Coordinates of C-alpha atoms in Angstrom, one line a residue:
Chain A
G1048 CA 9.3 -38.4 -88.9
Q1049 CA 10.6 -38.4 -92.4
S1050 CA 9.0 -37.9 -95.9
L1051 CA 9.9 -37.8 -98.9
E1052 CA 9.1 -38.2 -102.7
Q1053 CA 10.0 -38.4 -105.4
P1054 CA 9.3 -39.4 -109.4
S1055 CA 7.9 -43.1 -109.7
E1056 CA 9.3 -43.9 -113.3
V1057 CA 11.4 -41.9 -115.6
T1058 CA 12.6 -43.8 -119.1
A1059 CA 15.0 -42.2 -120.9
V1060 CA 17.4 -43.8 -124.1
E1061 CA 20.2 -44.0 -124.6
G1062 CA 23.0 -41.1 -123.6
A1063 CA 20.6 -39.4 -122.8
I1064 CA 20.6 -37.0 -119.2
V1065 CA 17.5 -37.7 -116.4
Q1066 CA 17.5 -35.8 -113.6
I1067 CA 15.7 -37.3 -110.2
N1068 CA 13.7 -34.7 -107.8
C1069 CA 13.9 -35.9 -104.0
T1070 CA 11.6 -33.2 -101.7
Y1071 CA 12.1 -34.0 -98.2
Q1072 CA 10.0 -33.7 -94.2
T1073 CA 11.9 -34.6 -92.4
S1074 CA 13.6 -33.7 -88.3
G1075 CA 17.1 -34.8 -87.5
F1076 CA 19.6 -34.2 -90.9
Y1077 CA 23.4 -34.9 -91.2
G1078 CA 22.7 -34.9 -95.5
L1079 CA 20.8 -36.5 -98.4
S1080 CA 22.3 -39.8 -99.9
W1081 CA 21.1 -41.8 -103.2
Y1082 CA 21.9 -45.7 -103.8
Q1083 CA 21.0 -47.6 -107.0
Q1084 CA 19.2 -50.7 -106.5
H1085 CA 18.6 -53.5 -109.5
D1086 CA 16.2 -56.5 -109.3
G1087 CA 16.7 -58.7 -106.7
G1088 CA 19.8 -56.4 -106.0
A1089 CA 21.6 -55.0 -102.9
P1090 CA 20.8 -51.4 -102.3
T1091 CA 24.5 -49.7 -103.7
F1092 CA 25.4 -46.3 -102.9
L1093 CA 25.9 -43.8 -105.2
S1094 CA 26.3 -40.2 -103.5
Y1095 CA 26.3 -38.0 -100.5
N1096 CA 25.4 -34.6 -100.1
G1097 CA 25.9 -33.1 -97.1
L1098 CA 26.6 -29.9 -97.7
D1099 CA 24.1 -27.8 -99.9
G1100 CA 26.4 -28.1 -103.4
L1101 CA 26.7 -30.1 -106.7
E1102 CA 29.4 -33.7 -105.9
E1103 CA 30.1 -35.1 -109.1
T1104 CA 31.4 -38.8 -109.0
G1105 CA 32.1 -40.1 -113.2
R1106 CA 28.4 -40.7 -115.0
F1107 CA 26.8 -39.2 -111.5
S1108 CA 26.2 -36.0 -109.5
S1109 CA 24.0 -35.3 -106.8
F1110 CA 23.2 -32.2 -106.1
L1111 CA 21.6 -30.3 -102.6
S1112 CA 19.8 -27.8 -101.1
R1113 CA 18.8 -27.8 -97.2
S1114 CA 17.2 -24.0 -97.9
D1115 CA 14.6 -25.6 -99.9
S1116 CA 15.0 -29.4 -98.5
Y1117 CA 15.4 -30.2 -102.7
G1118 CA 17.8 -32.7 -103.9
Y1119 CA 18.6 -33.8 -107.0
L1120 CA 20.4 -36.1 -109.1
L1121 CA 22.0 -36.4 -112.5
L1122 CA 22.9 -39.7 -114.4
Q1123 CA 24.1 -38.3 -117.9
E1124 CA 25.5 -40.7 -120.8
L1125 CA 22.8 -43.3 -119.6
Q1126 CA 23.8 -46.9 -120.0
M1127 CA 21.6 -49.9 -120.4
K1128 CA 23.5 -51.2 -117.1
D1129 CA 21.9 -48.0 -115.8
S1130 CA 18.0 -49.4 -115.9
A1131 CA 17.5 -49.7 -112.2
S1132 CA 15.8 -48.1 -109.2
Y1133 CA 17.0 -45.1 -107.4
F1134 CA 16.5 -44.6 -103.7
C1135 CA 17.0 -41.1 -102.0
A1136 CA 17.4 -41.5 -98.4
V1137 CA 18.4 -38.2 -95.5
R1138 CA 20.7 -39.7 -93.1
G1139 CA 19.2 -39.4 -89.3
D1140 CA 21.0 -39.1 -86.2
Y1141 CA 20.8 -43.4 -86.6
K1142 CA 19.3 -44.1 -89.6
L1143 CA 18.5 -43.9 -93.5
S1144 CA 15.0 -43.1 -94.1
F1145 CA 14.0 -43.4 -98.0
G1146 CA 11.6 -42.3 -100.1
A1147 CA 10.1 -44.9 -102.6
G1148 CA 12.3 -44.6 -105.5
T1149 CA 12.0 -43.9 -108.8
T1150 CA 12.7 -46.7 -111.4
V1151 CA 14.4 -45.8 -114.7
T1152 CA 14.4 -47.9 -117.9
V1153 CA 17.0 -46.9 -120.9
R1154 CA 15.7 -47.9 -123.5
A1155 CA 18.1 -49.1 -126.9
Chain B
D10 CA 38.0 -56.9 -99.0
A11 CA 34.8 -58.6 -98.1
G12 CA 31.0 -56.8 -98.6
V13 CA 28.6 -56.9 -95.8
T14 CA 27.8 -61.1 -96.0
Q15 CA 23.8 -61.8 -95.0
S16 CA 22.6 -65.3 -95.0
P17 CA 21.0 -67.3 -95.8
T18 CA 19.9 -65.7 -99.2
H19 CA 16.3 -67.2 -99.7
L20 CA 13.8 -68.8 -97.0
I21 CA 10.7 -69.6 -96.8
K22 CA 8.5 -70.9 -93.6
T23 CA 5.3 -70.9 -92.5
R24 CA 2.6 -67.9 -90.8
G25 CA 3.3 -68.7 -87.0
Q26 CA 6.9 -69.2 -87.5
Q27 CA 9.8 -68.2 -86.6
V28 CA 13.1 -66.6 -88.2
T29 CA 16.6 -65.9 -87.0
L30 CA 18.6 -63.9 -90.0
R31 CA 22.4 -63.0 -90.1
C32 CA 24.8 -60.3 -91.3
S33 CA 28.7 -59.7 -91.3
P34 CA 29.7 -56.8 -91.1
I35 CA 32.7 -55.3 -93.3
S36 CA 36.3 -56.6 -91.6
G37 CA 36.0 -52.5 -89.4
H38 CA 32.7 -51.4 -89.4
K39 CA 30.5 -51.6 -85.8
S40 CA 27.9 -49.9 -86.5
V41 CA 25.1 -52.7 -88.0
S42 CA 21.5 -52.0 -89.0
W43 CA 18.6 -53.6 -90.7
Y44 CA 15.5 -52.8 -93.0
Q45 CA 12.5 -54.5 -94.8
Q46 CA 12.3 -53.5 -98.3
V47 CA 8.9 -55.2 -99.7
L48 CA 8.0 -55.0 -103.4
G49 CA 8.0 -51.7 -105.4
Q50 CA 9.0 -49.7 -101.7
G51 CA 12.0 -48.5 -100.4
P52 CA 13.9 -50.0 -97.6
Q53 CA 12.1 -49.9 -93.9
F54 CA 14.5 -49.5 -91.3
I55 CA 14.0 -51.5 -88.3
F56 CA 16.8 -51.6 -85.8
Q57 CA 20.3 -50.5 -85.2
Y58 CA 23.3 -52.4 -83.5
Y59 CA 26.8 -50.0 -82.1
E60 CA 28.9 -51.9 -80.5
K61 CA 26.5 -54.9 -79.0
E62 CA 24.1 -52.0 -78.8
E63 CA 21.0 -51.6 -79.5
R64 CA 21.0 -48.2 -80.7
G65 CA 17.5 -46.6 -83.1
R66 CA 14.5 -49.2 -83.4
G67 CA 12.6 -48.2 -85.9
N68 CA 8.2 -48.6 -85.9
F69 CA 8.0 -53.0 -85.7
P70 CA 6.5 -55.2 -83.8
D71 CA 7.4 -56.7 -80.5
R72 CA 7.9 -59.8 -82.2
F73 CA 10.8 -58.3 -84.3
S74 CA 14.5 -58.3 -82.5
A75 CA 18.3 -58.1 -83.0
R76 CA 21.6 -58.5 -80.6
Q77 CA 24.9 -57.6 -82.4
F78 CA 28.3 -60.1 -81.6
P79 CA 31.3 -59.3 -79.5
N80 CA 32.8 -59.6 -82.9
Y81 CA 29.6 -56.9 -84.8
S82 CA 27.6 -59.5 -87.0
S83 CA 24.8 -59.2 -86.1
E84 CA 20.4 -62.0 -86.0
L85 CA 17.7 -61.0 -86.8
N86 CA 15.1 -62.2 -85.2
V87 CA 11.3 -62.2 -85.5
N88 CA 8.5 -64.3 -84.3
A89 CA 5.5 -65.6 -85.3
L90 CA 5.4 -65.2 -88.2
L91 CA 2.2 -63.0 -90.7
L92 CA 2.4 -63.3 -94.7
G93 CA 3.1 -59.6 -94.2
D94 CA 6.7 -60.0 -92.8
S95 CA 7.1 -61.2 -96.6
A96 CA 10.2 -59.3 -98.5
L97 CA 13.6 -58.6 -98.4
Y98 CA 15.3 -58.1 -95.0
L99 CA 18.7 -56.5 -95.8
C100 CA 21.9 -55.8 -93.3
A101 CA 23.4 -52.2 -93.7
S102 CA 27.3 -51.8 -91.7
S103 CA 29.1 -47.8 -91.3
P104 CA 32.4 -47.6 -89.4
Q105 CA 30.6 -45.6 -86.8
W106 CA 27.6 -44.5 -85.1
G107 CA 25.7 -42.2 -86.2
G108 CA 24.3 -40.1 -89.4
T109 CA 28.1 -38.9 -90.5
D110 CA 28.8 -42.4 -91.9
T111 CA 27.8 -44.1 -95.4
Q112 CA 26.2 -47.8 -95.0
Y113 CA 27.4 -50.3 -97.3
F114 CA 24.3 -53.2 -98.0
G115 CA 24.6 -56.2 -98.4
P116 CA 22.3 -58.5 -100.6
G117 CA 20.0 -59.5 -98.4
T118 CA 17.8 -62.5 -97.4
R119 CA 14.3 -62.9 -99.6
L120 CA 12.4 -63.7 -96.7
T121 CA 8.8 -66.0 -98.0
V122 CA 5.9 -66.6 -95.5
L123 CA 3.2 -69.1 -96.5

């Protein structure tokens, strides 16, 4: 089976940098995905790491270390609209296995 | 291009009833997956369908069933509803089957069981 751990909550001010860590235990691993979900909305795809290293997409970056079963999502230049839940998810053979999510609150 | 669409957006049922949820994938996507998201938790995998065949099933009781049609749209059926089935039901589509493709989610159907 799969298990993923990520912090439950993070609070930061506008303009700050936030790092959300994710550790996982899994059988069958293609890579680590990150999704953003605003209250009542659909999970929106942010980033994917299939290989070790850093992937950068605008203000968001994601990192993966397969040997450490560890990844993180880095949110830079935080904006109020970044207040949301962020999920790491392991890609397996036919499904995504999600963590419980990290609620990010951005304060003015 | 239109994203994943789901209907209805909201649904209220009573215990013991049956419900059917519908999903249309992104044009060109052949795989549809269903997830259940209870408030405060991450989505939990229910089913994946590819080319009208079930390719994967999560740890859900037999009250849950699904199918995929020739146009790749899909239905999720839940029988004998329980209070614990109240959740956001999400549909996700991807181009192919397997772990290499990104899954894109629809807005979900909010099911409330009274």
